Structures are given as C-alpha cells and as structure tokens.
Coordinates of C-alpha atoms in Angstrom, one line a residue:
M1 CA 210.1 -121.0 11.1
T2 CA 208.2 -117.7 11.1
T3 CA 206.3 -117.0 7.9
D4 CA 207.0 -113.5 6.4
L5 CA 203.8 -112.2 5.0
G6 CA 205.2 -108.8 4.2
L7 CA 203.3 -106.9 6.9
P8 CA 204.7 -103.5 7.8
A9 CA 206.9 -103.4 10.9
L10 CA 205.0 -102.9 14.1
P11 CA 205.4 -99.5 15.8
S12 CA 208.0 -99.2 18.5
T13 CA 206.5 -99.7 21.9
P14 CA 207.0 -97.4 24.8
V15 CA 209.1 -98.2 27.8
R16 CA 206.8 -100.1 30.2
R17 CA 206.4 -99.0 33.8
R18 CA 208.3 -101.3 36.1
T19 CA 205.9 -103.2 38.4
R20 CA 205.7 -106.2 40.6
Q21 CA 205.0 -109.4 38.6
L22 CA 202.0 -111.6 39.5
H23 CA 201.0 -115.1 38.4
V24 CA 197.4 -115.3 37.5
G25 CA 197.3 -119.0 36.9
D26 CA 199.8 -119.5 34.1
V27 CA 199.5 -115.9 32.9
L28 CA 202.1 -113.4 34.0
V29 CA 200.9 -109.9 34.8
G30 CA 203.2 -107.0 35.2
G31 CA 206.9 -107.0 35.5
G32 CA 207.4 -106.6 31.7
A33 CA 205.0 -109.4 30.8
P34 CA 202.8 -108.9 27.7
V35 CA 199.6 -106.9 28.3
S36 CA 196.8 -109.4 28.8
V37 CA 193.2 -109.2 27.7
Q38 CA 190.4 -110.0 30.1
T39 CA 186.7 -110.2 30.0
M40 CA 183.9 -111.3 32.3
T41 CA 181.2 -113.9 31.7
T42 CA 177.6 -112.7 31.5
T43 CA 176.0 -116.0 32.4
V44 CA 174.8 -117.0 35.9
T45 CA 177.9 -118.6 37.2
A46 CA 175.9 -121.4 38.8
D47 CA 174.9 -122.5 35.3
V48 CA 178.2 -124.3 34.8
D49 CA 177.5 -125.5 31.2
A50 CA 176.5 -122.0 30.0
T51 CA 179.5 -120.4 31.7
L52 CA 182.0 -122.9 30.3
Q53 CA 180.5 -122.4 26.8
Q54 CA 181.1 -118.7 27.1
I55 CA 184.6 -119.2 28.4
A56 CA 185.3 -121.5 25.4
E57 CA 184.1 -118.7 23.1
V58 CA 186.3 -116.0 24.6
T59 CA 189.2 -118.4 24.6
A60 CA 188.9 -118.9 20.9
A61 CA 188.7 -115.1 20.4
G62 CA 192.1 -114.5 22.1
C63 CA 191.2 -113.9 25.7
D64 CA 193.9 -114.5 28.3
I65 CA 192.0 -114.3 31.7
V66 CA 188.3 -114.6 32.5
R67 CA 186.4 -113.4 35.4
V68 CA 183.1 -114.8 36.8
A69 CA 180.7 -113.2 39.2
V70 CA 180.1 -114.8 42.6
P71 CA 177.1 -113.1 44.2
S72 CA 175.5 -116.2 45.7
Q73 CA 176.4 -119.5 47.4
D74 CA 175.2 -121.4 44.4
D75 CA 177.8 -119.5 42.3
A76 CA 180.5 -120.2 44.8
D77 CA 179.6 -123.9 44.8
A78 CA 180.0 -124.0 41.0
L79 CA 183.5 -122.6 41.0
P80 CA 185.4 -125.9 41.4
R81 CA 183.8 -127.4 38.3
I82 CA 184.4 -124.2 36.3
V83 CA 188.0 -124.0 37.3
A84 CA 188.6 -127.6 36.5
K85 CA 187.4 -127.3 33.0
S86 CA 188.3 -123.8 32.0
K87 CA 191.3 -123.4 29.7
L88 CA 191.7 -119.8 31.0
P89 CA 192.7 -118.7 34.5
V90 CA 189.5 -117.9 36.4
I91 CA 189.1 -114.9 38.6
A92 CA 186.3 -114.8 41.1
D93 CA 184.5 -111.5 41.4
I94 CA 183.5 -110.9 45.0
H95 CA 181.3 -107.9 45.9
F96 CA 179.2 -108.5 48.9
Q97 CA 180.3 -111.5 51.1
P98 CA 183.9 -112.0 52.3
R99 CA 183.1 -115.7 52.9
Y100 CA 183.0 -116.2 49.1
V101 CA 186.7 -115.2 48.9
F102 CA 187.6 -118.3 50.9
A103 CA 185.3 -120.5 48.7
A104 CA 187.1 -119.1 45.6
L105 CA 190.5 -119.9 47.0
D106 CA 189.4 -123.4 48.0
A107 CA 188.0 -123.9 44.4
G108 CA 191.4 -123.1 42.9
C109 CA 190.6 -119.8 41.3
A110 CA 193.7 -118.1 39.8
A111 CA 192.9 -114.7 41.5
V112 CA 190.2 -113.0 43.4
R113 CA 188.7 -109.6 42.8
V114 CA 187.4 -107.8 45.9
N115 CA 185.5 -104.6 46.1
P116 CA 185.9 -103.2 49.7
G117 CA 183.4 -100.5 48.9
N118 CA 180.7 -103.1 48.7
I119 CA 181.9 -106.0 51.0
R120 CA 180.3 -105.7 54.4
K121 CA 182.7 -106.1 57.4
F122 CA 185.7 -106.1 55.1
D123 CA 188.1 -104.2 57.4
D124 CA 188.1 -106.9 60.1
R125 CA 188.5 -109.8 57.7
V126 CA 191.6 -108.6 55.8
G127 CA 194.0 -110.5 57.9
E128 CA 192.2 -113.8 57.3
I129 CA 191.9 -113.1 53.5
A130 CA 195.5 -112.2 53.2
K131 CA 196.6 -115.3 55.1
A132 CA 194.5 -117.6 53.0
A133 CA 195.5 -116.0 49.7
A134 CA 199.2 -116.2 50.6
A135 CA 198.9 -119.8 51.5
A136 CA 197.2 -120.5 48.2
G137 CA 199.7 -118.4 46.2
V138 CA 196.8 -116.4 44.7
P139 CA 196.9 -112.7 44.0
I140 CA 194.1 -110.3 44.8
R141 CA 192.8 -107.5 42.6
V142 CA 191.6 -104.5 44.4
G143 CA 188.9 -103.1 42.2
V144 CA 187.7 -99.5 42.8
N145 CA 184.8 -98.3 40.7
A146 CA 183.2 -94.9 40.6
G147 CA 179.8 -96.5 41.3
S148 CA 181.0 -98.4 44.4
L149 CA 183.5 -96.1 46.0
D150 CA 183.9 -96.4 49.7
P151 CA 181.2 -94.1 51.2
R152 CA 183.7 -92.6 53.6
L153 CA 185.9 -91.4 50.8
L154 CA 183.0 -90.4 48.6
A155 CA 181.8 -88.1 51.5
K156 CA 185.3 -86.7 51.9
H157 CA 185.9 -85.8 48.2
G158 CA 182.3 -85.1 47.3
R159 CA 182.4 -87.1 44.1
A160 CA 184.2 -90.0 42.5
S161 CA 187.2 -88.0 41.4
A162 CA 190.5 -89.4 40.3
E163 CA 192.0 -88.4 43.6
A164 CA 189.2 -90.2 45.5
L165 CA 189.6 -93.4 43.4
V166 CA 193.3 -93.5 44.0
E167 CA 193.0 -92.7 47.7
S168 CA 190.5 -95.6 48.1
A169 CA 192.8 -98.0 46.2
L170 CA 195.9 -97.2 48.1
W171 CA 194.1 -97.3 51.5
E172 CA 192.7 -100.8 50.6
C173 CA 196.1 -102.0 49.5
S174 CA 197.6 -100.7 52.8
L175 CA 195.2 -103.0 54.7
F176 CA 196.7 -106.0 53.0
E177 CA 200.3 -104.6 53.3
E178 CA 199.8 -104.5 57.1
H179 CA 199.6 -108.3 57.0
G180 CA 202.6 -108.6 54.7
F181 CA 200.5 -109.4 51.6
R182 CA 201.6 -107.6 48.4
D183 CA 200.5 -109.9 45.6
L184 CA 198.1 -107.2 44.5
K185 CA 196.8 -105.8 41.3
I186 CA 194.8 -102.6 41.2
A187 CA 192.0 -101.3 39.0
V188 CA 190.6 -97.8 39.3
K189 CA 187.7 -97.5 36.9
H190 CA 185.4 -94.7 35.8
H191 CA 182.9 -94.2 33.0
D192 CA 184.6 -91.0 32.0
P193 CA 187.8 -91.7 30.1
A194 CA 189.5 -88.5 31.2
T195 CA 188.9 -89.3 34.9
M196 CA 190.0 -92.9 34.4
I197 CA 193.2 -91.7 32.7
A198 CA 194.0 -89.2 35.5
A199 CA 193.4 -91.8 38.2
N200 CA 195.7 -94.3 36.6
R201 CA 198.5 -91.7 36.1
L202 CA 198.2 -90.8 39.8
L203 CA 198.2 -94.4 40.9
A204 CA 201.2 -95.3 38.7
G205 CA 203.2 -92.6 40.5
A206 CA 202.2 -93.8 43.9
C207 CA 202.9 -97.5 43.9
D208 CA 204.5 -100.4 41.9
Y209 CA 201.5 -102.7 41.7
P210 CA 200.3 -103.9 38.2
L211 CA 197.4 -101.9 36.8
H212 CA 194.3 -103.4 35.3
L213 CA 192.8 -100.8 32.9
G214 CA 189.1 -100.4 32.2
V215 CA 186.6 -97.7 31.4
T216 CA 183.7 -99.1 33.4
E217 CA 180.2 -99.0 32.0
A218 CA 181.6 -97.7 28.7
G219 CA 178.4 -98.2 26.9
P220 CA 177.2 -99.9 23.7
A221 CA 179.7 -101.5 21.4
F222 CA 180.5 -98.5 19.2
Q223 CA 180.6 -95.8 21.9
G224 CA 182.3 -98.1 24.4
A225 CA 185.0 -99.3 22.1
I226 CA 185.9 -95.7 21.2
K227 CA 186.1 -94.6 24.8
S228 CA 188.1 -97.6 25.8
A229 CA 190.5 -97.3 22.8
V230 CA 191.1 -93.6 23.6
A231 CA 191.8 -94.3 27.3
F232 CA 193.9 -97.4 26.7
G233 CA 195.8 -95.9 23.8
I234 CA 196.9 -92.9 25.9
L235 CA 197.9 -94.9 29.0
L236 CA 199.5 -97.8 27.2
G237 CA 201.3 -95.3 25.0
E238 CA 202.8 -93.9 28.2
G239 CA 203.8 -97.4 29.3
L240 CA 201.0 -97.7 31.9
G241 CA 198.8 -100.7 32.2
D242 CA 199.4 -104.4 32.5
T243 CA 196.1 -106.0 31.7
I244 CA 192.9 -104.6 30.1
R245 CA 189.1 -105.2 29.8
V246 CA 186.9 -103.4 27.2
S247 CA 183.7 -103.1 29.2
L248 CA 181.0 -103.0 26.5
S249 CA 177.3 -103.6 26.6
A250 CA 178.0 -106.4 24.1
P251 CA 178.8 -110.1 24.3
P252 CA 182.1 -111.0 26.0
V253 CA 183.5 -112.2 22.7
E254 CA 183.1 -108.7 21.3
Q255 CA 184.9 -107.2 24.3
V256 CA 187.8 -109.6 23.7
K257 CA 188.0 -108.8 20.0
A258 CA 188.1 -105.1 20.8
G259 CA 190.8 -105.6 23.4
C260 CA 192.9 -107.6 21.0
H261 CA 192.5 -105.1 18.2
I262 CA 193.5 -102.2 20.5
L263 CA 196.7 -104.0 21.6
S264 CA 197.7 -105.0 18.1
S265 CA 197.1 -101.5 16.9
L266 CA 199.6 -100.3 19.5
G267 CA 202.1 -103.0 18.6
L268 CA 201.6 -104.7 22.0
R269 CA 200.2 -107.9 20.4
P270 CA 201.0 -109.6 17.1
R271 CA 198.7 -108.6 14.4
K272 CA 196.2 -111.1 12.9
L273 CA 194.1 -110.6 9.9
E274 CA 193.7 -106.9 9.1
I275 CA 191.2 -105.5 6.5
V276 CA 192.0 -102.0 5.2
S277 CA 189.1 -100.4 3.5
C278 CA 188.3 -96.8 2.4
P279 CA 185.6 -94.7 4.1
G280 CA 183.8 -93.9 0.9
C281 CA 183.3 -90.7 -1.1
G282 CA 181.7 -89.3 -4.3
R283 CA 184.2 -91.1 -6.5
L284 CA 183.0 -94.5 -5.5
Q285 CA 181.6 -96.9 -8.2
V286 CA 180.9 -99.7 -5.7
D287 CA 179.1 -100.1 -2.4
I288 CA 182.3 -100.2 -0.5
H289 CA 180.6 -100.5 2.9
T290 CA 178.7 -103.7 1.9
L291 CA 181.8 -105.1 0.1
A292 CA 184.0 -104.5 3.2
M293 CA 181.5 -106.3 5.4
K294 CA 181.3 -109.2 3.1
V295 CA 185.1 -109.5 3.0
E296 CA 185.2 -109.3 6.8
A297 CA 182.6 -112.0 7.1
A298 CA 184.3 -114.3 4.6
F299 CA 187.7 -114.0 6.4
D300 CA 186.3 -114.3 9.9
G301 CA 188.5 -116.8 11.8
F302 CA 191.2 -116.8 9.0
P303 CA 194.3 -118.1 10.8
H304 CA 197.0 -116.2 8.9
P305 CA 198.0 -112.6 9.6
L306 CA 197.2 -111.1 6.2
R307 CA 196.5 -107.5 5.4
I308 CA 193.8 -107.2 2.8
A309 CA 192.9 -103.9 1.2
V310 CA 189.4 -103.2 -0.1
M311 CA 189.4 -100.0 -2.0
G312 CA 186.6 -98.3 -3.9
C313 CA 188.2 -96.2 -6.7
V314 CA 191.3 -95.6 -8.8
V315 CA 192.6 -92.6 -6.9
N316 CA 194.0 -94.3 -3.7
G317 CA 192.9 -97.8 -4.4
P318 CA 195.8 -99.2 -6.4
G319 CA 198.4 -97.7 -4.1
E320 CA 196.7 -99.0 -1.0
A321 CA 196.2 -102.4 -2.6
R322 CA 199.9 -102.6 -3.4
E323 CA 200.8 -102.0 0.2
A324 CA 198.8 -105.1 1.3
D325 CA 199.3 -108.8 1.0
L326 CA 196.1 -108.9 -1.1
G327 CA 193.9 -106.2 -2.3
V328 CA 191.2 -105.1 -4.6
S329 CA 190.7 -101.8 -6.4
C330 CA 187.1 -101.4 -7.7
G331 CA 185.5 -99.5 -10.6
N332 CA 183.1 -99.9 -13.5
G333 CA 181.6 -103.0 -12.0
K334 CA 184.9 -104.8 -11.8
G335 CA 187.7 -105.4 -9.4
Q336 CA 191.4 -105.6 -10.0
I337 CA 192.9 -108.2 -7.6
F338 CA 196.4 -107.3 -6.3
R339 CA 198.8 -109.8 -4.8
K340 CA 202.0 -108.4 -3.3
G341 CA 201.7 -105.2 -5.3
Q342 CA 201.0 -106.9 -8.7
V343 CA 197.7 -107.1 -10.5
I344 CA 197.0 -110.8 -11.0
R345 CA 193.5 -110.7 -12.4
T346 CA 190.3 -108.8 -12.9
V347 CA 187.0 -110.1 -11.9
T348 CA 183.4 -108.9 -11.9
E349 CA 182.1 -107.2 -8.8
N350 CA 180.1 -110.2 -7.7
K351 CA 183.2 -112.4 -7.7
I352 CA 185.5 -110.1 -5.7
V353 CA 185.0 -111.8 -2.3
E354 CA 185.4 -115.2 -3.8
A355 CA 188.6 -114.2 -5.6
L356 CA 190.2 -112.6 -2.5
L357 CA 189.5 -115.8 -0.5
D358 CA 190.9 -118.0 -3.2
E359 CA 194.0 -116.0 -3.5
A360 CA 194.5 -115.8 0.3
L361 CA 194.3 -119.6 0.5
R362 CA 196.7 -120.0 -2.4
L363 CA 199.1 -117.5 -0.9
T364 CA 199.2 -119.1 2.5
D365 CA 199.5 -122.6 1.0
E366 CA 202.5 -121.5 -1.0
L367 CA 204.1 -120.0 2.0
D368 CA 203.5 -123.2 4.1
E369 CA 205.0 -125.3 1.3
R370 CA 208.0 -123.0 1.2
D371 CA 208.5 -123.5 4.9
E372 CA 208.0 -127.3 4.7
P373 CA 211.6 -128.2 3.6
D374 CA 213.0 -126.4 6.6
N375 CA 210.7 -128.4 8.9
K376 CA 211.7 -131.6 7.2
N377 CA 215.4 -130.8 7.5
T378 CA 214.9 -129.9 11.1
S379 CA 213.2 -133.3 11.7
A380 CA 215.8 -135.2 9.8
T381 CA 218.6 -133.5 11.8
A382 CA 216.9 -134.3 15.0
A383 CA 216.4 -137.9 14.0
A384 CA 220.1 -138.2 13.0
G385 CA 221.2 -136.9 16.4
N386 CA 218.8 -139.1 18.3
P387 CA 218.9 -142.7 16.8
S388 CA 216.4 -145.1 18.2

C-alpha cells in the first residue's frame, strides 16, 4: 500500500516525444520509458575496486546507468569484472580505438558509446561494429561533443554550431543504418545551454532515436547545475529527452543527486525528501542558512518522501510550515514545530533539528503502523488461498 504523506500533487508532465525504445541492460530508454539518470565514473577503470566502489555510491544515490572510460587495453581488460559485479548497466565509453568496442561487447557491457570524431579509421569499421553489436543485442550511443566534432564538419560550418552537431550525429547514424543497425541513442552536447537546446530541438525533428541530454563541461557544481537545470527543464518540458547526465566538475554522486532533483522538480521522478527553506531577509531572527544546512545534513538519506519547511520569521513562516508534512517557524530564539499544519510544540533554537528529526521518525512510524494491518490482511488472505 502506498503511504500518503500529504505531498502536493506533482505537476502534469508534457507529452513525450515518440522514439524507438532501447534496452540498456534492464533499463528501458525511450519509447515512453521513464527518463533515466546517468553518470560517469572518475576512477581509472583498470582499478576495478575503486571503480566498483564509485558505482556502488552512485547506485545508492539513485543512478540508473553508469558509464566507464576505456582509453587503454588495461581498462578494456577490466570490463568483465566490473560488469559482473555492478548493480547498474555499464556503458563503455570508447574514444580512440575501435578494437575496444569489441572488447566491451565481449565483456557484456549494456551499451557502447562511440565518438566517431575521435576514433581513427572509424568509417571502415562500422560494418563490423554494427554486426557485433546486433549479435550481442547491445545498443550504441553516438556521442557528438562540441570539443570533438568531426574535423570535416567543423571545417564546413566554421564552428561547433547546433547545425554542425546535428549534421554530424545524423551522418554517423546513417553509417550504421547502411548496415541495418538502428539500436542507436544520440547525444549532441555543448557547453553553451542555448546551443545544446537548439541542437536537440533540430535533432528531435529529424529522427526518432532516443536522446541523451547533457550540457558538456558545464563547470563547477553551482554553475554546472544551473546550466544543466535550465537546459534540461526547457527540453524535458517540451517532451524531449530520454536520459540525462549532469556533467559537473564534482563527484559523480553529486551529478546523480542533481539529475534526480531536476527530474523530480519536473514531475518526471517521484519526489523524495524535500526541504523548503526561506532565502533570508532583514526580518530574520535566526541564522536560517546555517539552520537549513543542519536540517539537510540531519535528514541526509532519510528514506521517506517528506516535505520539511524551515522558515525564519512569522510573516511567511507559519503558512509555509502548514503546507509541509513537518515544519518550523523561528523567532525570539525559539522554534514552533508544525506537523500537518498544527503547532505541536515549541523548542529552543538549539533543539530545532533534534525536534524535527524526532517528529519525522514518529510520523513515519505511525504511518507504517497504519499500513501494517493491510499488509497482515493481505498475507492472511494469500495464506488462506494457498494452503500448504
């Protein structure tokens, strides 16, 4: 039984662009499947233990698909062990040597990313790659980046424009199509969100392949998250995009968290814990920034999708706190703790975080107990219908 925690209804989602559907391991991509979150490990892939540790961390953060770099033979040799132990589908990222594509397929990778702008002697190996990928039932992602655009097209267009990125992607797909291979996913990435948006709009109108969205080299965590959120919000709001990666100069876990937050904000992924806190103003009688960070840290990893309001004054505080599952409105060195719109107690400022955590645990325990009779009844009914 689904527990109702009183969260507001999610916003209506746009009509999704109709695309082919691919199987990336056990994750469906495109064709109406949920938008998936990807990231890429930053470890040396040949360091199997370190790579698997990072994969475990992003798995816990909500990642759906993980990509690993394969720039060397040692990395290719490590793929079978990584694939065997990873709980996520593993994509091999191939940039320079086509022979690593075959190694990735033999290792059981769920997909392969190729960058024809970088791979030497790519054109005359497409038939072999297509045949091997088809035999393995493995899709290929054609990844076109502004920084590695095919030199021929860069010379033609003069720069990595949206039109150049799309022409490159479609030309590369046509090479596979000539061999009857269409299990393709496309990414056209640029560091400029406006160019990336324009390229994906053009691409969406020119083919029915699933699109992987990314603002490449987006920058440090703050800047990169904003650029990615703007670009993804616009495209996903138009129904474009089937899988995303937030490319931050930050640990992969932070990329995954940002991606999950973006999707949940758009109603494309169930919300988890959400903290609503005010920005601060001259009316504050509490250090709201520090308090909000303490609450966020205390609830890190909390398994239930609560909305918690942390408000700093009596103007908007009580109203916002009433809209949340739990909330606090601060003033005069104290905090009024709200639960489902009702003030349940007042605590001193240094006890606010503890009080919110106590009430959150109490609330979720009560809801679990409320659901327990249903579970017992279900079990009893099943037992009655299936005597041993």
